[in-house]
Amino acid sequence: MEPSRPKIGLALSGGGLRGMAHIGVLQVLGKHDLVPDLLSGTSAGSIVAVLYGVGMKPAEIEQFTRRLVKTNFLDWDSAPQLMSALGKVVTELAWGKTGPFNSAPAGVIKGDRLEELFRRRLASESFDTCRIPIAVVATDINSGQRVVFTSRVMREKLRARPEMADDEVLDEIGLADAIRASIAIPGVFHPKKLAGRVLVDGGLTSFIPVDLLFEMGADLVVAVDLGYAGERREEIDNILEMVIQSMDIMGRGKVDLYFKLLKHARARPVIRVKPRIYDVGYFDISSLDENIRRGAEAMESCIPEIQEALRERRPA
């Protein structure tokens, strides 16, 4: 009998519409019969991880995402509400909390419409019914704690790991709720209130959740990094891109250090895939095809390394 293949974990980072590159990654892995056994995702990566985990093929994920982008899925706060947010900041700076603005939105996009679209598509699915075990990451904005959503079985496994002692691991959370929490970029989307917490983008605590996959049982991890690379096609000229780019810049050093520590601390290999999408905007709808192509190209270049790592870890 042929020995079983080592388990492959696939970690998908955030990146706005750059996340379409993850689809290209999945296309190439499938072409080489390297279907991941475990998935983790943050922000945009959580969307692709969940859709793939429930059984959608890369082509179906692409079709769904294109329909999503063409739909008017962004429910912006009204101009008075946004002015209230600015007014609240100004009055607090000037008079403490005694100004005329008692409340204000915590983001410019509500996110309810987007969440409903995912809820409709995933209505019959859950973390427990996923074909591939998944972990989705969000961040508690009040405590700074990493919050992990997963299945009941995987929750018990993760909670038993001493390395997970500082994390909150939750099951019985809907897939649409988990995605909505994970993509809640601070200042852009309203936070997601869930399980008594105020949750925002998982990238604040785990831009690429590689460590989760090892705790879930992966023998090697393929980590797709769509983060900041220092170059842009055009200058940033809007507040949304400014907020996200700032987060990326602040987190870049942390992510690089994270991979260095993983390389030295783990006996199991981590293969970092970096699609060349440094010059594509986070909300650039015109670059969807380009993002998929670049994701596929980057993954194709890493296939020999993955195959070699699998051979080295295959049981004798």
PDB file of C-alpha atoms in Angstrom:
ATOM      1  CA  MET A   1       0.000   0.000   0.000  1.00  0.00           C
ATOM      2  CA  GLU A   2       1.312   3.442  -0.931  1.00  0.00           C
ATOM      3  CA  PRO A   3       2.148   5.531   2.163  1.00  0.00           C
ATOM      4  CA  SER A   4      -0.181   8.425   2.885  1.00  0.00           C
ATOM      5  CA  ARG A   5       0.862  11.885   1.745  1.00  0.00           C
ATOM      6  CA  PRO A   6       1.908  14.363   4.453  1.00  0.00           C
ATOM      7  CA  LYS A   7      -0.837  16.844   5.322  1.00  0.00           C
ATOM      8  CA  ILE A   8      -0.689  20.174   3.518  1.00  0.00           C
ATOM      9  CA  GLY A   9      -1.973  23.306   5.242  1.00  0.00           C
ATOM     10  CA  LEU A  10      -2.837  26.376   3.152  1.00  0.00           C
ATOM     11  CA  ALA A  11      -2.772  29.781   4.882  1.00  0.00           C
ATOM     12  CA  LEU A  12      -4.367  32.685   3.004  1.00  0.00           C
ATOM     13  CA  SER A  13      -3.605  36.290   3.937  1.00  0.00           C
ATOM     14  CA  GLY A  14      -5.720  39.416   3.623  1.00  0.00           C
ATOM     15  CA  GLY A  15      -5.430  41.876   0.767  1.00  0.00           C
ATOM     16  CA  GLY A  16      -8.775  43.279  -0.411  1.00  0.00           C
ATOM     17  CA  LEU A  17      -9.506  42.445  -4.055  1.00  0.00           C
ATOM     18  CA  ARG A  18      -5.916  41.255  -4.292  1.00  0.00           C
ATOM     19  CA  GLY A  19      -7.390  38.182  -2.623  1.00  0.00           C
ATOM     20  CA  MET A  20      -8.409  37.006  -6.100  1.00  0.00           C
ATOM     21  CA  ALA A  21      -4.793  35.821  -6.320  1.00  0.00           C
ATOM     22  CA  HIS A  22      -5.765  33.057  -3.887  1.00  0.00           C
ATOM     23  CA  ILE A  23      -7.998  31.625  -6.622  1.00  0.00           C
ATOM     24  CA  GLY A  24      -4.997  31.334  -8.948  1.00  0.00           C
ATOM     25  CA  VAL A  25      -3.113  29.585  -6.154  1.00  0.00           C
ATOM     26  CA  LEU A  26      -5.905  27.011  -5.777  1.00  0.00           C
ATOM     27  CA  GLN A  27      -6.068  26.467  -9.531  1.00  0.00           C
ATOM     28  CA  VAL A  28      -2.400  25.510  -9.684  1.00  0.00           C
ATOM     29  CA  LEU A  29      -2.498  23.334  -6.566  1.00  0.00           C
ATOM     30  CA  GLY A  30      -5.414  21.428  -8.074  1.00  0.00           C
ATOM     31  CA  LYS A  31      -3.613  21.016 -11.372  1.00  0.00           C
ATOM     32  CA  HIS A  32      -0.748  19.307  -9.543  1.00  0.00           C
ATOM     33  CA  ASP A  33      -3.043  17.191  -7.326  1.00  0.00           C
ATOM     34  CA  LEU A  34      -1.920  19.071  -4.227  1.00  0.00           C
ATOM     35  CA  VAL A  35      -5.307  19.641  -2.622  1.00  0.00           C
ATOM     36  CA  PRO A  36      -4.819  21.169   0.854  1.00  0.00           C
ATOM     37  CA  ASP A  37      -5.905  19.100   3.854  1.00  0.00           C
ATOM     38  CA  LEU A  38      -6.314  22.094   6.192  1.00  0.00           C
ATOM     39  CA  LEU A  39      -7.162  25.759   5.584  1.00  0.00           C
ATOM     40  CA  SER A  40      -6.762  29.006   7.475  1.00  0.00           C
ATOM     41  CA  GLY A  41      -7.642  32.501   6.370  1.00  0.00           C
ATOM     42  CA  THR A  42      -7.590  36.123   7.411  1.00  0.00           C
ATOM     43  CA  SER A  43      -9.743  38.883   5.919  1.00  0.00           C
ATOM     44  CA  ALA A  44      -9.924  38.346   2.119  1.00  0.00           C
ATOM     45  CA  GLY A  45      -8.218  35.013   2.686  1.00  0.00           C
ATOM     46  CA  SER A  46     -11.056  33.932   4.963  1.00  0.00           C
ATOM     47  CA  ILE A  47     -13.531  34.353   2.101  1.00  0.00           C
ATOM     48  CA  VAL A  48     -11.609  32.097  -0.278  1.00  0.00           C
ATOM     49  CA  ALA A  49     -10.777  29.581   2.471  1.00  0.00           C
ATOM     50  CA  VAL A  50     -14.434  29.211   3.475  1.00  0.00           C
ATOM     51  CA  LEU A  51     -15.783  28.978  -0.071  1.00  0.00           C
ATOM     52  CA  TYR A  52     -13.171  26.373  -0.988  1.00  0.00           C
ATOM     53  CA  GLY A  53     -13.647  24.544   2.294  1.00  0.00           C
ATOM     54  CA  VAL A  54     -17.380  24.053   1.708  1.00  0.00           C
ATOM     55  CA  GLY A  55     -16.640  22.398  -1.623  1.00  0.00           C
ATOM     56  CA  MET A  56     -16.614  25.151  -4.239  1.00  0.00           C
ATOM     57  CA  LYS A  57     -14.089  24.697  -7.045  1.00  0.00           C
ATOM     58  CA  PRO A  58     -11.723  27.576  -7.917  1.00  0.00           C
ATOM     59  CA  ALA A  59     -13.776  28.383 -11.033  1.00  0.00           C
ATOM     60  CA  GLU A  60     -16.951  28.562  -8.927  1.00  0.00           C
ATOM     61  CA  ILE A  61     -15.257  30.797  -6.363  1.00  0.00           C
ATOM     62  CA  GLU A  62     -14.156  33.075  -9.191  1.00  0.00           C
ATOM     63  CA  GLN A  63     -17.692  33.269 -10.602  1.00  0.00           C
ATOM     64  CA  PHE A  64     -19.192  33.949  -7.179  1.00  0.00           C
ATOM     65  CA  THR A  65     -16.617  36.656  -6.424  1.00  0.00           C
ATOM     66  CA  ARG A  66     -17.127  38.362  -9.779  1.00  0.00           C
ATOM     67  CA  ARG A  67     -20.880  38.461  -9.189  1.00  0.00           C
ATOM     68  CA  LEU A  68     -20.229  39.834  -5.723  1.00  0.00           C
ATOM     69  CA  VAL A  69     -18.027  42.627  -7.039  1.00  0.00           C
ATOM     70  CA  LYS A  70     -20.582  43.581  -9.686  1.00  0.00           C
ATOM     71  CA  THR A  71     -23.329  43.708  -7.060  1.00  0.00           C
ATOM     72  CA  ASN A  72     -23.853  46.874  -5.064  1.00  0.00           C
ATOM     73  CA  PHE A  73     -22.618  45.157  -1.908  1.00  0.00           C
ATOM     74  CA  LEU A  74     -21.074  48.139  -0.131  1.00  0.00           C
ATOM     75  CA  ASP A  75     -23.590  49.792   2.183  1.00  0.00           C
ATOM     76  CA  TRP A  76     -21.930  53.112   2.939  1.00  0.00           C
ATOM     77  CA  ASP A  77     -22.850  55.128   5.964  1.00  0.00           C
ATOM     78  CA  SER A  78     -24.680  58.347   5.142  1.00  0.00           C
ATOM     79  CA  ALA A  79     -22.824  61.640   4.882  1.00  0.00           C
ATOM     80  CA  PRO A  80     -24.369  62.948   8.155  1.00  0.00           C
ATOM     81  CA  GLN A  81     -23.189  59.833   9.982  1.00  0.00           C
ATOM     82  CA  LEU A  82     -19.671  60.199   8.609  1.00  0.00           C
ATOM     83  CA  MET A  83     -19.635  63.872   9.574  1.00  0.00           C
ATOM     84  CA  SER A  84     -20.815  62.820  13.022  1.00  0.00           C
ATOM     85  CA  ALA A  85     -17.799  60.521  13.290  1.00  0.00           C
ATOM     86  CA  LEU A  86     -15.452  63.365  12.417  1.00  0.00           C
ATOM     87  CA  GLY A  87     -17.311  65.725  14.739  1.00  0.00           C
ATOM     88  CA  LYS A  88     -17.051  63.292  17.632  1.00  0.00           C
ATOM     89  CA  VAL A  89     -13.276  63.063  17.245  1.00  0.00           C
ATOM     90  CA  VAL A  90     -12.900  66.838  17.072  1.00  0.00           C
ATOM     91  CA  THR A  91     -15.147  67.524  20.071  1.00  0.00           C
ATOM     92  CA  GLU A  92     -13.441  64.873  22.182  1.00  0.00           C
ATOM     93  CA  LEU A  93     -10.097  66.454  21.378  1.00  0.00           C
ATOM     94  CA  ALA A  94     -11.414  69.894  22.246  1.00  0.00           C
ATOM     95  CA  TRP A  95     -13.794  69.219  25.166  1.00  0.00           C
ATOM     96  CA  GLY A  96     -13.288  65.628  26.229  1.00  0.00           C
ATOM     97  CA  LYS A  97     -16.569  63.718  25.959  1.00  0.00           C
ATOM     98  CA  THR A  98     -18.840  66.669  26.541  1.00  0.00           C
ATOM     99  CA  GLY A  99     -19.254  67.678  22.928  1.00  0.00           C
ATOM    100  CA  PRO A 100     -22.539  67.497  20.985  1.00  0.00           C
ATOM    101  CA  PHE A 101     -21.752  64.199  19.247  1.00  0.00           C
ATOM    102  CA  ASN A 102     -22.582  61.339  21.610  1.00  0.00           C
ATOM    103  CA  SER A 103     -22.195  58.508  19.120  1.00  0.00           C
ATOM    104  CA  ALA A 104     -20.730  57.933  15.687  1.00  0.00           C
ATOM    105  CA  PRO A 105     -20.118  55.032  13.279  1.00  0.00           C
ATOM    106  CA  ALA A 106     -16.888  53.072  13.731  1.00  0.00           C
ATOM    107  CA  GLY A 107     -16.367  52.627   9.984  1.00  0.00           C
ATOM    108  CA  VAL A 108     -17.500  54.022   6.642  1.00  0.00           C
ATOM    109  CA  ILE A 109     -19.040  50.733   5.402  1.00  0.00           C
ATOM    110  CA  LYS A 110     -21.714  48.970   7.447  1.00  0.00           C
ATOM    111  CA  GLY A 111     -21.002  45.506   6.030  1.00  0.00           C
ATOM    112  CA  ASP A 112     -24.559  44.217   6.538  1.00  0.00           C
ATOM    113  CA  ARG A 113     -25.260  43.795   2.833  1.00  0.00           C
ATOM    114  CA  LEU A 114     -22.034  41.888   2.233  1.00  0.00           C
ATOM    115  CA  GLU A 115     -22.698  39.631   5.207  1.00  0.00           C
ATOM    116  CA  GLU A 116     -26.194  38.854   3.912  1.00  0.00           C
ATOM    117  CA  LEU A 117     -24.797  37.808   0.517  1.00  0.00           C
ATOM    118  CA  PHE A 118     -22.475  35.330   2.211  1.00  0.00           C
ATOM    119  CA  ARG A 119     -25.261  34.153   4.496  1.00  0.00           C
ATOM    120  CA  ARG A 120     -27.451  33.290   1.516  1.00  0.00           C
ATOM    121  CA  ARG A 121     -24.684  31.354  -0.234  1.00  0.00           C
ATOM    122  CA  LEU A 122     -23.594  29.498   2.911  1.00  0.00           C
ATOM    123  CA  ALA A 123     -27.010  28.983   4.516  1.00  0.00           C
ATOM    124  CA  SER A 124     -26.788  25.181   4.506  1.00  0.00           C
ATOM    125  CA  GLU A 125     -23.113  25.028   5.528  1.00  0.00           C
ATOM    126  CA  SER A 126     -21.190  25.307   8.786  1.00  0.00           C
ATOM    127  CA  PHE A 127     -17.665  24.819  10.074  1.00  0.00           C
ATOM    128  CA  ASP A 128     -18.714  21.315  11.113  1.00  0.00           C
ATOM    129  CA  THR A 129     -19.890  20.383   7.600  1.00  0.00           C
ATOM    130  CA  CYS A 130     -16.902  21.771   5.690  1.00  0.00           C
ATOM    131  CA  ARG A 131     -15.150  19.266   3.416  1.00  0.00           C
ATOM    132  CA  ILE A 132     -11.796  20.618   4.604  1.00  0.00           C
ATOM    133  CA  PRO A 133     -11.185  21.777   8.201  1.00  0.00           C
ATOM    134  CA  ILE A 134     -10.971  25.579   8.353  1.00  0.00           C
ATOM    135  CA  ALA A 135      -9.827  28.177  10.856  1.00  0.00           C
ATOM    136  CA  VAL A 136     -10.856  31.832  10.340  1.00  0.00           C
ATOM    137  CA  VAL A 137      -9.174  34.615  12.308  1.00  0.00           C
ATOM    138  CA  ALA A 138     -10.548  37.876  13.719  1.00  0.00           C
ATOM    139  CA  THR A 139      -9.332  40.295  16.414  1.00  0.00           C
ATOM    140  CA  ASP A 140     -11.051  41.531  19.570  1.00  0.00           C
ATOM    141  CA  ILE A 141     -10.535  45.285  19.233  1.00  0.00           C
ATOM    142  CA  ASN A 142     -10.961  45.861  22.981  1.00  0.00           C
ATOM    143  CA  SER A 143      -8.621  43.184  24.347  1.00  0.00           C
ATOM    144  CA  GLY A 144      -6.325  42.742  21.343  1.00  0.00           C
ATOM    145  CA  GLN A 145      -6.876  38.994  21.567  1.00  0.00           C
ATOM    146  CA  ARG A 146      -6.818  36.745  18.517  1.00  0.00           C
ATOM    147  CA  VAL A 147     -10.175  35.029  18.010  1.00  0.00           C
ATOM    148  CA  VAL A 148     -10.293  31.825  15.974  1.00  0.00           C
ATOM    149  CA  PHE A 149     -13.485  30.383  14.468  1.00  0.00           C
ATOM    150  CA  THR A 150     -13.492  26.699  13.601  1.00  0.00           C
ATOM    151  CA  SER A 151     -15.416  23.436  13.930  1.00  0.00           C
ATOM    152  CA  ARG A 152     -16.343  21.737  17.183  1.00  0.00           C
ATOM    153  CA  VAL A 153     -13.784  18.954  16.688  1.00  0.00           C
ATOM    154  CA  MET A 154     -10.985  21.329  15.759  1.00  0.00           C
ATOM    155  CA  ARG A 155     -11.882  23.649  18.626  1.00  0.00           C
ATOM    156  CA  GLU A 156     -11.248  20.867  21.124  1.00  0.00           C
ATOM    157  CA  LYS A 157      -7.960  20.055  19.448  1.00  0.00           C
ATOM    158  CA  LEU A 158      -6.764  23.666  19.446  1.00  0.00           C
ATOM    159  CA  ARG A 159      -7.864  24.410  22.998  1.00  0.00           C
ATOM    160  CA  ALA A 160      -5.777  21.457  24.180  1.00  0.00           C
ATOM    161  CA  ARG A 161      -2.632  22.976  22.673  1.00  0.00           C
ATOM    162  CA  PRO A 162      -0.561  25.051  25.136  1.00  0.00           C
ATOM    163  CA  GLU A 163       0.525  27.282  22.233  1.00  0.00           C
ATOM    164  CA  MET A 164      -3.101  28.417  21.903  1.00  0.00           C
ATOM    165  CA  ALA A 165      -3.507  29.482  25.535  1.00  0.00           C
ATOM    166  CA  ASP A 166      -3.665  33.203  24.671  1.00  0.00           C
ATOM    167  CA  ASP A 167      -6.233  32.764  21.905  1.00  0.00           C
ATOM    168  CA  GLU A 168     -10.013  32.511  22.064  1.00  0.00           C
ATOM    169  CA  VAL A 169     -11.198  29.561  19.975  1.00  0.00           C
ATOM    170  CA  LEU A 170     -14.916  29.499  19.156  1.00  0.00           C
ATOM    171  CA  ASP A 171     -17.178  26.996  17.427  1.00  0.00           C
ATOM    172  CA  GLU A 172     -20.921  27.156  16.715  1.00  0.00           C
ATOM    173  CA  ILE A 173     -20.347  30.429  14.850  1.00  0.00           C
ATOM    174  CA  GLY A 174     -21.851  30.794  11.384  1.00  0.00           C
ATOM    175  CA  LEU A 175     -19.526  30.931   8.398  1.00  0.00           C
ATOM    176  CA  ALA A 176     -20.967  34.262   7.231  1.00  0.00           C
ATOM    177  CA  ASP A 177     -20.511  35.732  10.722  1.00  0.00           C
ATOM    178  CA  ALA A 178     -16.896  34.545  10.840  1.00  0.00           C
ATOM    179  CA  ILE A 179     -16.099  36.038   7.430  1.00  0.00           C
ATOM    180  CA  ARG A 180     -17.779  39.322   8.334  1.00  0.00           C
ATOM    181  CA  ALA A 181     -15.690  39.595  11.516  1.00  0.00           C
ATOM    182  CA  SER A 182     -12.447  38.677   9.761  1.00  0.00           C
ATOM    183  CA  ILE A 183     -12.823  41.279   6.980  1.00  0.00           C
ATOM    184  CA  ALA A 184     -13.771  44.189   9.277  1.00  0.00           C
ATOM    185  CA  ILE A 185     -10.832  46.460   8.478  1.00  0.00           C
ATOM    186  CA  PRO A 186     -10.720  49.081  11.280  1.00  0.00           C
ATOM    187  CA  GLY A 187     -12.018  52.437  10.118  1.00  0.00           C
ATOM    188  CA  VAL A 188     -13.346  50.942   6.867  1.00  0.00           C
ATOM    189  CA  PHE A 189     -15.970  48.402   7.990  1.00  0.00           C
ATOM    190  CA  HIS A 190     -18.082  48.586  11.114  1.00  0.00           C
ATOM    191  CA  PRO A 191     -16.813  46.061  13.673  1.00  0.00           C
ATOM    192  CA  LYS A 192     -18.747  42.817  14.000  1.00  0.00           C
ATOM    193  CA  LYS A 193     -20.339  42.323  17.416  1.00  0.00           C
ATOM    194  CA  LEU A 194     -20.321  38.622  18.123  1.00  0.00           C
ATOM    195  CA  ALA A 195     -20.138  36.337  21.166  1.00  0.00           C
ATOM    196  CA  GLY A 196     -19.938  39.328  23.497  1.00  0.00           C
ATOM    197  CA  ARG A 197     -16.979  40.776  21.629  1.00  0.00           C
ATOM    198  CA  VAL A 198     -16.314  43.631  19.221  1.00  0.00           C
ATOM    199  CA  LEU A 199     -14.390  42.028  16.370  1.00  0.00           C
ATOM    200  CA  VAL A 200     -12.293  43.481  13.568  1.00  0.00           C
ATOM    201  CA  ASP A 201      -9.887  42.324  10.871  1.00  0.00           C
ATOM    202  CA  GLY A 202      -7.877  39.222  11.748  1.00  0.00           C
ATOM    203  CA  GLY A 203      -4.815  40.731  10.106  1.00  0.00           C
ATOM    204  CA  LEU A 204      -4.154  42.800  13.216  1.00  0.00           C
ATOM    205  CA  THR A 205      -3.187  39.673  15.144  1.00  0.00           C
ATOM    206  CA  SER A 206      -2.508  37.109  12.412  1.00  0.00           C
ATOM    207  CA  PHE A 207      -1.922  38.415   8.906  1.00  0.00           C
ATOM    208  CA  ILE A 208      -1.077  34.891   7.711  1.00  0.00           C
ATOM    209  CA  PRO A 209      -2.262  32.275  10.234  1.00  0.00           C
ATOM    210  CA  VAL A 210       0.449  29.686   9.614  1.00  0.00           C
ATOM    211  CA  ASP A 211       0.827  28.586  13.229  1.00  0.00           C
ATOM    212  CA  LEU A 212      -2.838  27.575  13.422  1.00  0.00           C
ATOM    213  CA  LEU A 213      -2.347  25.026  10.660  1.00  0.00           C
ATOM    214  CA  PHE A 214       0.526  23.349  12.469  1.00  0.00           C
ATOM    215  CA  GLU A 215      -1.582  23.162  15.619  1.00  0.00           C
ATOM    216  CA  MET A 216      -4.362  21.659  13.483  1.00  0.00           C
ATOM    217  CA  GLY A 217      -2.007  18.902  12.294  1.00  0.00           C
ATOM    218  CA  ALA A 218      -0.328  20.108   9.089  1.00  0.00           C
ATOM    219  CA  ASP A 219       3.021  18.556   8.136  1.00  0.00           C
ATOM    220  CA  LEU A 220       3.921  21.498   5.937  1.00  0.00           C
ATOM    221  CA  VAL A 221       2.266  24.837   5.258  1.00  0.00           C
ATOM    222  CA  VAL A 222       1.933  26.854   2.077  1.00  0.00           C
ATOM    223  CA  ALA A 223       1.495  30.503   3.113  1.00  0.00           C
ATOM    224  CA  VAL A 224       0.199  32.986   0.524  1.00  0.00           C
ATOM    225  CA  ASP A 225       1.376  36.501   1.383  1.00  0.00           C
ATOM    226  CA  LEU A 226      -0.462  39.364  -0.366  1.00  0.00           C
ATOM    227  CA  GLY A 227       0.950  42.074   1.876  1.00  0.00           C
ATOM    228  CA  TYR A 228       2.817  45.314   1.336  1.00  0.00           C
ATOM    229  CA  ALA A 229       5.837  45.161  -0.986  1.00  0.00           C
ATOM    230  CA  GLY A 230       6.763  48.838  -1.309  1.00  0.00           C
ATOM    231  CA  GLU A 231       5.626  49.709  -4.833  1.00  0.00           C
ATOM    232  CA  ARG A 232       2.404  51.054  -6.295  1.00  0.00           C
ATOM    233  CA  ARG A 233       1.083  51.506  -9.795  1.00  0.00           C
ATOM    234  CA  GLU A 234      -0.620  54.743  -8.788  1.00  0.00           C
ATOM    235  CA  GLU A 235      -0.394  57.042  -5.802  1.00  0.00           C
ATOM    236  CA  ILE A 236      -2.882  56.426  -3.009  1.00  0.00           C
ATOM    237  CA  ASP A 237      -5.601  59.051  -3.266  1.00  0.00           C
ATOM    238  CA  ASN A 238      -8.434  57.876  -1.004  1.00  0.00           C
ATOM    239  CA  ILE A 239      -8.987  57.252   2.692  1.00  0.00           C
ATOM    240  CA  LEU A 240      -9.787  53.542   2.375  1.00  0.00           C
ATOM    241  CA  GLU A 241      -6.562  52.693   0.571  1.00  0.00           C
ATOM    242  CA  MET A 242      -4.683  54.982   2.958  1.00  0.00           C
ATOM    243  CA  VAL A 243      -5.966  53.110   6.021  1.00  0.00           C
ATOM    244  CA  ILE A 244      -5.201  49.649   4.635  1.00  0.00           C
ATOM    245  CA  GLN A 245      -1.801  50.579   3.224  1.00  0.00           C
ATOM    246  CA  SER A 246      -0.863  52.062   6.602  1.00  0.00           C
ATOM    247  CA  MET A 247      -1.841  48.826   8.341  1.00  0.00           C
ATOM    248  CA  ASP A 248       0.201  46.843   5.848  1.00  0.00           C
ATOM    249  CA  ILE A 249       3.282  49.013   6.300  1.00  0.00           C
ATOM    250  CA  MET A 250       3.059  48.775  10.091  1.00  0.00           C
ATOM    251  CA  GLY A 251       2.661  45.030   9.920  1.00  0.00           C
ATOM    252  CA  ARG A 252       5.307  44.257   7.302  1.00  0.00           C
ATOM    253  CA  GLY A 253       8.214  43.979   9.724  1.00  0.00           C
ATOM    254  CA  LYS A 254       6.124  41.860  12.070  1.00  0.00           C
ATOM    255  CA  VAL A 255       5.196  39.461   9.252  1.00  0.00           C
ATOM    256  CA  ASP A 256       8.810  39.107   8.086  1.00  0.00           C
ATOM    257  CA  LEU A 257       9.939  38.398  11.642  1.00  0.00           C
ATOM    258  CA  TYR A 258       7.094  35.897  12.018  1.00  0.00           C
ATOM    259  CA  PHE A 259       8.382  33.870   9.076  1.00  0.00           C
ATOM    260  CA  LYS A 260      11.971  33.999  10.330  1.00  0.00           C
ATOM    261  CA  LEU A 261      10.878  32.673  13.707  1.00  0.00           C
ATOM    262  CA  LEU A 262       8.794  29.949  12.084  1.00  0.00           C
ATOM    263  CA  LYS A 263      11.764  28.870   9.981  1.00  0.00           C
ATOM    264  CA  HIS A 264      13.990  28.465  13.038  1.00  0.00           C
ATOM    265  CA  ALA A 265      11.432  27.229  15.556  1.00  0.00           C
ATOM    266  CA  ARG A 266       9.558  24.658  13.456  1.00  0.00           C
ATOM    267  CA  ALA A 267      10.872  21.341  12.221  1.00  0.00           C
ATOM    268  CA  ARG A 268       8.092  21.335   9.650  1.00  0.00           C
ATOM    269  CA  PRO A 269       8.519  23.421   6.484  1.00  0.00           C
ATOM    270  CA  VAL A 270       6.740  26.668   5.599  1.00  0.00           C
ATOM    271  CA  ILE A 271       6.689  27.644   1.931  1.00  0.00           C
ATOM    272  CA  ARG A 272       5.964  31.348   1.474  1.00  0.00           C
ATOM    273  CA  VAL A 273       4.251  32.293  -1.780  1.00  0.00           C
ATOM    274  CA  LYS A 274       4.374  35.983  -2.703  1.00  0.00           C
ATOM    275  CA  PRO A 275       2.353  36.872  -5.821  1.00  0.00           C
ATOM    276  CA  ARG A 276       3.712  39.992  -7.518  1.00  0.00           C
ATOM    277  CA  ILE A 277       0.697  42.196  -6.906  1.00  0.00           C
ATOM    278  CA  TYR A 278       2.515  45.031  -5.155  1.00  0.00           C
ATOM    279  CA  ASP A 279       1.294  47.531  -7.742  1.00  0.00           C
ATOM    280  CA  VAL A 280      -2.415  46.608  -7.617  1.00  0.00           C
ATOM    281  CA  GLY A 281      -4.846  48.601  -5.483  1.00  0.00           C
ATOM    282  CA  TYR A 282      -6.860  46.904  -2.750  1.00  0.00           C
ATOM    283  CA  PHE A 283     -10.140  47.875  -4.416  1.00  0.00           C
ATOM    284  CA  ASP A 284      -9.010  47.774  -8.057  1.00  0.00           C
ATOM    285  CA  ILE A 285     -11.904  46.009  -9.818  1.00  0.00           C
ATOM    286  CA  SER A 286     -10.148  46.256 -13.193  1.00  0.00           C
ATOM    287  CA  SER A 287      -7.331  43.951 -12.025  1.00  0.00           C
ATOM    288  CA  LEU A 288      -9.296  40.824 -11.066  1.00  0.00           C
ATOM    289  CA  ASP A 289      -7.923  38.751 -13.965  1.00  0.00           C
ATOM    290  CA  GLU A 290      -4.429  40.047 -13.335  1.00  0.00           C
ATOM    291  CA  ASN A 291      -4.595  39.090  -9.658  1.00  0.00           C
ATOM    292  CA  ILE A 292      -5.681  35.534 -10.483  1.00  0.00           C
ATOM    293  CA  ARG A 293      -2.936  35.202 -13.087  1.00  0.00           C
ATOM    294  CA  ARG A 294      -0.230  36.475 -10.765  1.00  0.00           C
ATOM    295  CA  GLY A 295      -1.390  34.173  -7.995  1.00  0.00           C
ATOM    296  CA  ALA A 296      -1.166  31.217 -10.376  1.00  0.00           C
ATOM    297  CA  GLU A 297       2.294  32.238 -11.587  1.00  0.00           C
ATOM    298  CA  ALA A 298       3.632  32.603  -8.047  1.00  0.00           C
ATOM    299  CA  MET A 299       2.201  29.247  -7.004  1.00  0.00           C
ATOM    300  CA  GLU A 300       3.545  27.500 -10.102  1.00  0.00           C
ATOM    301  CA  SER A 301       7.047  28.706  -9.281  1.00  0.00           C
ATOM    302  CA  CYS A 302       6.772  27.135  -5.795  1.00  0.00           C
ATOM    303  CA  ILE A 303       5.485  23.714  -6.895  1.00  0.00           C
ATOM    304  CA  PRO A 304       8.961  22.083  -7.098  1.00  0.00           C
ATOM    305  CA  GLU A 305       9.708  23.248  -3.540  1.00  0.00           C
ATOM    306  CA  ILE A 306       6.419  21.820  -2.267  1.00  0.00           C
ATOM    307  CA  GLN A 307       6.950  18.510  -4.039  1.00  0.00           C
ATOM    308  CA  GLU A 308      10.466  18.230  -2.608  1.00  0.00           C
ATOM    309  CA  ALA A 309       9.205  19.004   0.900  1.00  0.00           C
ATOM    310  CA  LEU A 310       6.519  16.325   0.526  1.00  0.00           C
ATOM    311  CA  ARG A 311       9.068  13.745  -0.594  1.00  0.00           C
ATOM    312  CA  GLU A 312      11.274  14.539   2.387  1.00  0.00           C
ATOM    313  CA  ARG A 313       8.381  14.114   4.820  1.00  0.00           C
ATOM    314  CA  ARG A 314       6.765  11.059   3.224  1.00  0.00           C
ATOM    315  CA  PRO A 315       6.799   8.073   5.610  1.00  0.00           C
ATOM    316  CA  ALA A 316       9.360   5.387   4.749  1.00  0.00           C
TER     317      ALA A 316
END
